[in-house]
Short mmCIF file of C-alpha atoms in Angstrom, two decimals:
data_model
loop_
_atom_site.label_atom_id
_atom_site.label_comp_id
_atom_site.label_asym_id
_atom_site.label_seq_id
_atom_site.Cartn_x
_atom_site.Cartn_y
_atom_site.Cartn_z
CA MET A 1 -57.48 -32.84 104.42
CA ASN A 2 -60.54 -32.68 102.22
CA ASP A 3 -59.46 -31.32 98.82
CA ARG A 4 -62.23 -28.72 98.92
CA ASN A 5 -60.59 -27.16 101.99
CA VAL A 6 -57.19 -26.66 100.36
CA THR A 7 -56.40 -22.95 100.13
CA GLY A 8 -54.61 -21.05 97.38
CA ARG A 9 -54.14 -17.54 96.09
CA ILE A 10 -55.69 -16.32 92.84
CA PHE A 11 -56.10 -12.97 91.13
CA ASP A 12 -58.99 -13.68 88.76
CA ILE A 13 -61.58 -16.18 87.58
CA GLN A 14 -62.70 -15.74 83.98
CA ARG A 15 -65.87 -17.50 82.86
CA TYR A 16 -67.10 -18.14 79.30
CA SER A 17 -63.60 -18.13 77.78
CA VAL A 18 -63.01 -19.77 74.40
CA HIS A 19 -59.22 -19.76 74.78
CA ASP A 20 -56.73 -21.93 76.68
CA GLY A 21 -58.36 -25.25 75.92
CA THR A 22 -61.28 -26.71 74.00
CA GLY A 23 -64.83 -25.37 74.16
CA ILE A 24 -66.16 -22.89 76.69
CA ARG A 25 -63.92 -22.72 79.73
CA THR A 26 -63.56 -21.21 83.16
CA ILE A 27 -60.00 -19.99 83.65
CA VAL A 28 -58.62 -19.67 87.16
CA PHE A 29 -55.56 -17.42 87.37
CA LEU A 30 -53.18 -18.35 90.18
CA LYS A 31 -50.74 -15.88 91.69
CA GLY A 32 -47.00 -16.42 91.67
CA CYS A 33 -44.39 -17.07 88.97
CA VAL A 34 -40.71 -17.96 88.90
CA LEU A 35 -40.10 -16.19 85.57
CA ARG A 36 -40.06 -12.47 84.80
CA CYS A 37 -40.83 -12.42 81.10
CA ARG A 38 -40.35 -8.91 79.74
CA TRP A 39 -43.61 -9.06 77.76
CA CYS A 40 -45.80 -10.60 80.48
CA CYS A 41 -49.40 -9.42 80.03
CA ASN A 42 -50.32 -10.34 83.63
CA PRO A 43 -47.65 -8.60 85.74
CA GLU A 44 -50.00 -8.79 88.72
CA SER A 45 -49.51 -12.56 88.56
CA GLN A 46 -45.77 -12.55 89.08
CA LYS A 47 -45.56 -11.90 92.83
CA PHE A 48 -47.31 -14.27 95.20
CA GLU A 49 -47.99 -11.37 97.56
CA ILE A 50 -51.32 -9.59 97.41
CA GLU A 51 -50.76 -6.24 95.66
CA THR A 52 -52.51 -2.94 95.06
CA MET A 53 -53.04 -1.51 91.57
CA MET A 54 -54.09 2.06 90.89
CA VAL A 55 -57.11 2.06 88.56
CA GLU A 56 -58.50 5.46 87.56
CA GLY A 57 -56.79 6.97 90.57
CA LYS A 58 -58.23 4.50 93.06
CA PRO A 59 -56.40 1.61 94.77
CA VAL A 60 -57.64 -1.86 93.78
CA VAL A 61 -56.44 -4.97 95.58
CA THR A 62 -55.28 -7.76 93.29
CA GLY A 63 -55.04 -11.23 94.78
CA ARG A 64 -57.21 -13.11 97.26
CA ASP A 65 -57.09 -16.36 99.17
CA VAL A 66 -59.77 -18.91 98.35
CA THR A 67 -60.51 -22.56 98.99
CA VAL A 68 -60.83 -25.19 96.30
CA GLY A 69 -64.49 -25.48 97.28
CA GLU A 70 -65.09 -21.78 96.64
CA VAL A 71 -63.47 -21.98 93.22
CA MET A 72 -65.33 -25.15 92.27
CA ASP A 73 -68.65 -23.55 93.21
CA VAL A 74 -67.95 -21.01 90.45
CA VAL A 75 -66.66 -23.62 87.99
CA GLU A 76 -69.71 -25.85 88.43
CA LYS A 77 -72.11 -23.07 87.45
CA ASP A 78 -71.25 -23.60 83.78
CA ARG A 79 -71.29 -27.39 83.55
CA ALA A 80 -74.03 -27.25 80.91
CA TYR A 81 -71.78 -25.14 78.67
CA TYR A 82 -68.83 -27.48 79.19
CA ARG A 83 -70.95 -30.48 78.31
CA ARG A 84 -72.21 -28.94 75.06
CA SER A 85 -68.90 -27.48 73.91
CA GLY A 86 -66.30 -29.90 75.29
CA GLY A 87 -65.02 -27.20 77.62
CA GLY A 88 -64.04 -27.23 81.26
CA LEU A 89 -61.57 -25.81 83.78
CA THR A 90 -58.20 -24.28 82.86
CA LEU A 91 -55.57 -23.23 85.38
CA SER A 92 -53.37 -20.32 84.37
CA GLY A 93 -51.26 -17.64 86.04
CA GLY A 94 -48.56 -16.78 86.71
CA GLU A 95 -47.23 -20.30 86.92
CA SER A 96 -49.80 -22.62 88.45
CA LEU A 97 -47.09 -25.03 89.55
CA CYS A 98 -45.88 -22.46 92.10
CA GLN A 99 -48.93 -23.58 94.14
CA PRO A 100 -48.77 -27.35 93.49
CA GLU A 101 -51.10 -28.57 96.26
CA PHE A 102 -53.78 -26.04 95.32
CA ALA A 103 -53.43 -26.75 91.60
CA ARG A 104 -53.56 -30.51 92.15
CA ALA A 105 -56.64 -30.25 94.37
CA LEU A 106 -58.44 -28.06 91.82
CA LEU A 107 -57.71 -30.44 88.96
CA LYS A 108 -58.60 -33.51 91.00
CA SER A 109 -61.89 -31.99 92.16
CA SER A 110 -62.75 -31.08 88.60
CA LYS A 111 -62.04 -34.58 87.30
CA GLU A 112 -64.14 -36.10 90.08
CA LEU A 113 -67.03 -33.98 88.81
CA GLY A 114 -66.47 -35.15 85.23
CA ILE A 115 -65.21 -31.73 84.11
CA ASN A 116 -62.43 -31.51 81.50
CA THR A 117 -59.15 -30.03 82.77
CA ALA A 118 -56.32 -28.04 81.20
CA LEU A 119 -53.19 -26.37 82.54
CA GLU A 120 -51.39 -23.40 80.96
CA SER A 121 -47.84 -23.60 82.29
CA MET A 122 -44.14 -23.04 81.57
CA ALA A 123 -43.24 -26.34 83.30
CA CYS A 124 -40.73 -24.51 85.45
CA ALA A 125 -40.91 -26.90 88.41
CA LYS A 126 -39.45 -30.19 89.57
CA TYR A 127 -40.79 -33.04 87.47
CA GLU A 128 -42.11 -34.73 90.63
CA VAL A 129 -44.50 -31.78 91.02
CA ILE A 130 -45.69 -32.09 87.43
CA GLU A 131 -45.98 -35.87 87.70
CA SER A 132 -48.32 -35.50 90.69
CA ILE A 133 -50.90 -33.55 88.67
CA LEU A 134 -50.79 -35.54 85.42
CA PRO A 135 -53.42 -38.11 86.53
CA TYR A 136 -55.95 -35.26 86.78
CA LEU A 137 -54.98 -33.38 83.63
CA ASP A 138 -56.56 -33.77 80.19
CA THR A 139 -54.49 -31.16 78.33
CA TYR A 140 -51.14 -29.57 79.13
CA LEU A 141 -50.70 -26.25 77.29
CA MET A 142 -46.94 -25.87 77.69
CA ASP A 143 -44.99 -22.76 76.75
CA ILE A 144 -41.70 -23.31 74.96
CA LYS A 145 -40.32 -19.84 74.45
CA HIS A 146 -36.87 -20.47 72.96
CA VAL A 147 -34.35 -23.26 72.41
CA ASN A 148 -31.36 -21.05 73.25
CA PRO A 149 -30.71 -21.15 77.03
CA GLU A 150 -28.89 -17.81 77.25
CA LYS A 151 -31.45 -15.85 75.25
CA HIS A 152 -34.19 -17.46 77.34
CA ARG A 153 -32.41 -16.28 80.49
CA GLN A 154 -31.93 -12.79 79.08
CA PHE A 155 -35.65 -12.24 78.44
CA THR A 156 -37.27 -14.31 81.21
CA GLY A 157 -34.74 -14.36 84.04
CA ARG A 158 -34.12 -18.12 83.86
CA SER A 159 -32.55 -20.62 81.51
CA ASN A 160 -34.72 -23.13 79.67
CA GLU A 161 -33.09 -26.52 80.31
CA LEU A 162 -35.54 -27.55 83.03
CA MET A 163 -38.60 -26.65 80.93
CA MET A 164 -37.35 -28.51 77.88
CA GLU A 165 -36.45 -31.58 79.94
CA ASN A 166 -39.90 -31.52 81.54
CA ALA A 167 -41.56 -31.18 78.13
CA ARG A 168 -39.87 -34.37 76.98
CA ARG A 169 -40.72 -36.25 80.18
CA VAL A 170 -44.38 -35.22 80.01
CA ALA A 171 -44.52 -36.28 76.37
CA GLU A 172 -42.87 -39.61 77.09
CA SER A 173 -45.29 -40.27 79.96
CA GLY A 174 -48.23 -40.38 77.55
CA MET A 175 -50.50 -39.36 80.43
CA THR A 176 -51.97 -36.20 78.92
CA GLU A 177 -52.39 -34.38 75.64
CA LEU A 178 -49.39 -32.07 75.33
CA ILE A 179 -49.76 -28.94 73.19
CA ILE A 180 -46.74 -26.70 72.69
CA ARG A 181 -47.43 -22.97 72.73
CA VAL A 182 -45.00 -20.26 71.65
CA PRO A 183 -45.40 -16.61 72.66
CA VAL A 184 -43.93 -14.97 69.55
CA ILE A 185 -42.08 -11.86 70.70
CA PRO A 186 -40.19 -9.41 68.44
CA THR A 187 -36.49 -9.09 69.42
CA PHE A 188 -36.75 -12.38 71.36
CA ASN A 189 -37.86 -15.27 69.16
CA ALA A 190 -39.75 -13.85 66.16
CA THR A 191 -37.36 -14.83 63.37
CA PRO A 192 -37.95 -17.77 61.02
CA GLU A 193 -34.78 -19.43 62.34
CA GLU A 194 -35.91 -19.22 65.96
CA ILE A 195 -39.45 -20.41 65.24
CA ARG A 196 -38.01 -23.26 63.15
CA GLY A 197 -35.87 -24.35 66.08
CA ILE A 198 -38.81 -24.41 68.47
CA ALA A 199 -41.01 -26.22 65.93
CA GLU A 200 -38.37 -28.88 65.36
CA PHE A 201 -38.05 -29.42 69.10
CA ALA A 202 -41.85 -29.74 69.44
CA ALA A 203 -41.91 -32.29 66.61
CA SER A 204 -39.28 -34.37 68.42
CA LEU A 205 -41.57 -34.87 71.43
CA PRO A 206 -43.43 -38.23 71.36
CA GLY A 207 -47.15 -37.87 70.77
CA VAL A 208 -47.19 -34.08 70.32
CA ARG A 209 -49.46 -33.14 67.42
CA LYS A 210 -50.21 -29.44 67.92
CA LEU A 211 -48.23 -26.20 68.04
CA HIS A 212 -49.80 -22.80 68.76
CA LEU A 213 -48.14 -19.49 67.93
CA LEU A 214 -49.28 -16.67 70.23
CA PRO A 215 -48.33 -13.29 68.68
CA TYR A 216 -47.10 -10.46 70.89
CA HIS A 217 -49.65 -7.84 71.96
CA ARG A 218 -49.73 -4.87 74.31
CA LEU A 219 -52.93 -5.66 76.20
CA GLY A 220 -51.18 -5.77 79.57
CA GLN A 221 -49.02 -2.68 79.21
CA ASP A 222 -51.24 -0.38 81.30
CA LYS A 223 -51.03 -2.77 84.24
CA TYR A 224 -47.34 -1.99 84.73
CA GLU A 225 -48.08 1.69 85.28
CA ARG A 226 -50.88 0.77 87.69
CA LEU A 227 -48.40 -1.33 89.67
CA GLY A 228 -45.76 1.38 89.61
CA ARG A 229 -43.49 -0.71 87.40
CA GLU A 230 -41.72 -0.02 84.10
CA TYR A 231 -42.81 -1.81 80.94
CA THR A 232 -39.46 -2.37 79.26
CA MET A 233 -40.90 -3.40 75.87
CA LYS A 234 -42.91 -0.23 75.21
CA GLU A 235 -40.94 0.43 72.01
CA ILE A 236 -41.88 -2.97 70.55
CA VAL A 237 -44.82 -2.97 68.15
CA PRO A 238 -47.04 -5.98 67.32
CA MET A 239 -46.17 -7.87 64.14
CA GLU A 240 -48.10 -7.51 60.89
CA GLN A 241 -50.48 -10.39 60.19
CA GLU A 242 -48.61 -11.25 56.99
CA TYR A 243 -45.39 -11.71 58.95
CA VAL A 244 -47.08 -13.90 61.56
CA GLU A 245 -48.52 -16.07 58.79
CA MET A 246 -45.03 -16.44 57.33
CA LEU A 247 -43.81 -17.68 60.73
CA LEU A 248 -46.76 -20.07 60.86
CA ASP A 249 -45.79 -21.49 57.47
CA THR A 250 -42.22 -21.86 58.74
CA ALA A 251 -43.44 -23.83 61.76
CA ILE A 252 -45.62 -26.11 59.64
CA LYS A 253 -42.81 -26.92 57.21
CA ALA A 254 -40.30 -27.49 60.00
CA SER A 255 -42.49 -29.71 62.16
CA GLY A 256 -45.29 -31.32 60.19
CA LEU A 257 -47.51 -30.61 63.22
CA GLU A 258 -50.99 -29.09 63.33
CA CYS A 259 -49.95 -25.46 63.71
CA GLN A 260 -52.19 -22.46 64.27
CA ILE A 261 -52.14 -18.82 65.33
CA GLY A 262 -53.66 -18.40 68.78
CA GLY A 263 -55.20 -21.08 70.93
#
C-alpha cells in the first residue's frame, strides 16, 4: 500500500506551534492511549473511539479518520517556515504508538519530503513497534513520569517498567535524539527526591543530553466536564514559579544534563 493511503484517527492538527520540537512545527494529535493519567490535558485523546463533547451547550464531534496524504497536504503548507526555523512535523496524542502503521507512514512521508520529524510519546509499546519508526525519527520526546513502578501505576493506570526499558533501548540504539520530558505533578512526582530520581535515570541513558520539566497546569480541566467525566485533580493547584525553579536546580545538580522548564 502507498504510504499516503494509510488511514488513521486524529483529533486535531495544530499549525505554527513552537513547542514539542525545534522551530515552528505542525503537531498532529492521534487518538488513543493506553494510560489514564489523572492530570491528562487531552482527555479526548484517551479513547480511540470518536466522541462527542458539549461545547457551549452544543455537541461537537472530536476525532476523525484521515489518510496520511490528507495530513501531509496540511503539513507541507508550512515548509518555508520549517526551513527557516528548523521546525517540522511532530506526532502527539494520546499515545501515537497506539496507531503504529499510521505513525510510521506519517514520519516516513515527512522524511521523504525532507521535513524534520519528532514524536511525543510515553514509549508504552513493544520495542519492535518503536524500532520500526526510529529510521524516520529525528527527535524522540519521551515522557518519564516516575521511577517508582507502584506510584506510576497509581496515577496512570500502568506500571513503568516497559517505558523505562524502552527508554534505555532507544538511547542505546543511537538512532535518534532522545529528550526526556517530565510532567511535574503535585502529589505525584513534584518533590526534590522524586525529580532527582528521574534526573539520575535520564543521565544514565547513553547519549541523552536534555531534560525538560513540564509543570502541571489546568488547561484541560474544562474538557472533562464537556465529555461528562470527572476531573479527579480539581483540588490540585499549579506550583509557584519559585518552587519549579528549585526543582529545575535539583534536576541540573543530579544529572548534569541541559535542563529547562517547558519544551
